[in-house]
GROMACS .gro file of C-alpha atoms in nm:
model
  106
    1MET     CA    1  -0.134  -1.031  -2.690
    2SER     CA    2  -0.150  -0.982  -2.330
    3GLU     CA    3  -0.438  -0.977  -2.119
    4LEU     CA    4  -0.602  -0.619  -2.104
    5LEU     CA    5  -0.568  -0.469  -1.754
    6THR     CA    6  -0.936  -0.365  -1.597
    7LEU     CA    7  -1.008  -0.089  -1.378
    8ASP     CA    8  -0.979  -0.320  -1.076
    9GLY     CA    9  -0.615  -0.369  -1.155
   10LEU     CA   10  -0.549   0.009  -1.060
   11ALA     CA   11  -0.735  -0.059  -0.706
   12ALA     CA   12  -0.422  -0.019  -0.503
   13PRO     CA   13  -0.323   0.337  -0.629
   14LEU     CA   14  -0.684   0.444  -0.648
   15ARG     CA   15  -0.730   0.350  -0.276
   16VAL     CA   16  -0.419   0.532  -0.185
   17LEU     CA   17  -0.553   0.831  -0.365
   18ARG     CA   18  -0.875   0.819  -0.171
   19VAL     CA   19  -0.700   0.758   0.150
   20LEU     CA   20  -0.466   1.054   0.080
   21ALA     CA   21  -0.777   1.293  -0.013
   22ALA     CA   22  -0.946   1.212   0.313
   23ASP     CA   23  -0.650   1.226   0.532
   24PHE     CA   24  -0.445   1.521   0.393
   25GLY     CA   25  -0.709   1.721   0.204
   26HIS     CA   26  -0.561   2.032   0.376
   27LEU     CA   27  -0.247   1.991   0.191
   28PRO     CA   28  -0.180   2.158  -0.157
   29ALA     CA   29  -0.324   1.961  -0.461
   30PRO     CA   30  -0.058   1.781  -0.670
   31ASP     CA   31  -0.056   1.656  -1.029
   32VAL     CA   32  -0.164   1.288  -0.992
   33ASP     CA   33  -0.016   1.013  -1.226
   34LEU     CA   34  -0.147   0.661  -1.255
   35THR     CA   35  -0.049   0.420  -1.550
   36ARG     CA   36  -0.136   0.072  -1.677
   37ILE     CA   37   0.221   0.022  -1.705
   38TYR     CA   38   0.284   0.036  -1.341
   39PRO     CA   39  -0.042  -0.073  -1.185
   40ASP     CA   40   0.067  -0.047  -0.814
   41ARG     CA   41   0.203   0.292  -0.828
   42LEU     CA   42   0.062   0.639  -0.761
   43THR     CA   43   0.270   0.955  -0.838
   44LEU     CA   44   0.214   1.289  -0.703
   45ARG     CA   45   0.383   1.589  -0.876
   46PHE     CA   46   0.447   1.931  -0.745
   47HIS     CA   47   0.543   2.229  -0.978
   48GLU     CA   48   0.463   2.505  -0.734
   49GLY     CA   49   0.808   2.510  -0.555
   50LEU     CA   50   0.969   2.251  -0.319
   51HIS     CA   51   0.767   2.379  -0.017
   52THR     CA   52   0.459   2.184  -0.145
   53PHE     CA   53   0.678   1.863  -0.217
   54GLU     CA   54   0.825   1.908   0.157
   55ALA     CA   55   0.484   1.950   0.297
   56TRP     CA   56   0.374   1.623   0.152
   57ARG     CA   57   0.699   1.442   0.238
   58GLU     CA   58   0.654   1.538   0.609
   59ALA     CA   59   0.286   1.442   0.620
   60LEU     CA   60   0.397   1.090   0.469
   61ALA     CA   61   0.687   1.064   0.721
   62VAL     CA   62   0.916   0.998   0.428
   63PRO     CA   63   1.264   1.041   0.584
   64PRO     CA   64   1.480   1.319   0.430
   65GLU     CA   65   1.752   1.084   0.337
   66LYS     CA   66   1.529   0.896   0.102
   67VAL     CA   67   1.508   1.202  -0.114
   68THR     CA   68   1.715   1.230  -0.418
   69HIS     CA   69   1.786   1.540  -0.628
   70ARG     CA   70   1.901   1.596  -0.985
   71LEU     CA   71   1.908   1.879  -1.240
   72GLN     CA   72   1.726   1.861  -1.582
   73SER     CA   73   1.658   2.116  -1.853
   74ASP     CA   74   2.040   2.203  -1.884
   75GLY     CA   75   2.041   2.279  -1.533
   76THR     CA   76   1.748   2.486  -1.509
   77THR     CA   77   1.524   2.292  -1.314
   78LEU     CA   78   1.588   2.116  -0.968
   79VAL     CA   79   1.396   1.787  -0.926
   80LEU     CA   80   1.347   1.601  -0.587
   81LYS     CA   81   1.206   1.260  -0.589
   82ALA     CA   82   1.112   1.028  -0.276
   83SER     CA   83   0.930   0.700  -0.273
   84THR     CA   84   0.749   0.496   0.004
   85ASP     CA   85   0.519   0.218   0.038
   86TYR     CA   86   0.179   0.350   0.145
   87ALA     CA   87  -0.162   0.155   0.215
   88GLY     CA   88  -0.049  -0.102  -0.033
   89ALA     CA   89   0.079   0.078  -0.325
   90GLU     CA   90   0.427   0.245  -0.446
   91LEU     CA   91   0.393   0.612  -0.366
   92HIS     CA   92   0.612   0.852  -0.550
   93LEU     CA   93   0.662   1.209  -0.489
   94HIS     CA   94   0.845   1.450  -0.747
   95GLY     CA   95   0.898   1.794  -0.677
   96TYR     CA   96   1.025   2.072  -0.930
   97THR     CA   97   1.156   2.406  -0.906
   98ASP     CA   98   1.331   2.654  -1.124
   99VAL     CA   99   1.717   2.729  -1.044
  100PRO     CA  100   1.813   3.084  -1.031
  101ALA     CA  101   2.048   3.190  -1.285
  102GLU     CA  102   2.409   3.241  -1.196
  103GLY     CA  103   2.501   3.615  -1.182
  104GLY     CA  104   2.137   3.744  -1.236
  105ALA     CA  105   2.051   4.009  -1.484
  106ALA     CA  106   2.344   4.254  -1.618
   0.00000   0.00000   0.00000
């Protein structure tokens, strides 16, 4: 049986979250993911359109070339992802937006 992770084991992403709240409190609020599986990772998810993802990417000075994209949900959702090291933790940004249907309504 492995040793149980304590809350102290999540100190790095919790510290980053505190720094982000202090430094970027004016930006749109993300969904926030912390996990014991990756105790040095903080993930911010944006579902309100890619403009929220881009606002955070720019604020964190993540270069555009570090952004990857893919389609999911049978091509109906575009997902952007970027990662950077920030204040001692891995910071992951995920942005989601609907892909317009081809041809529109008949």
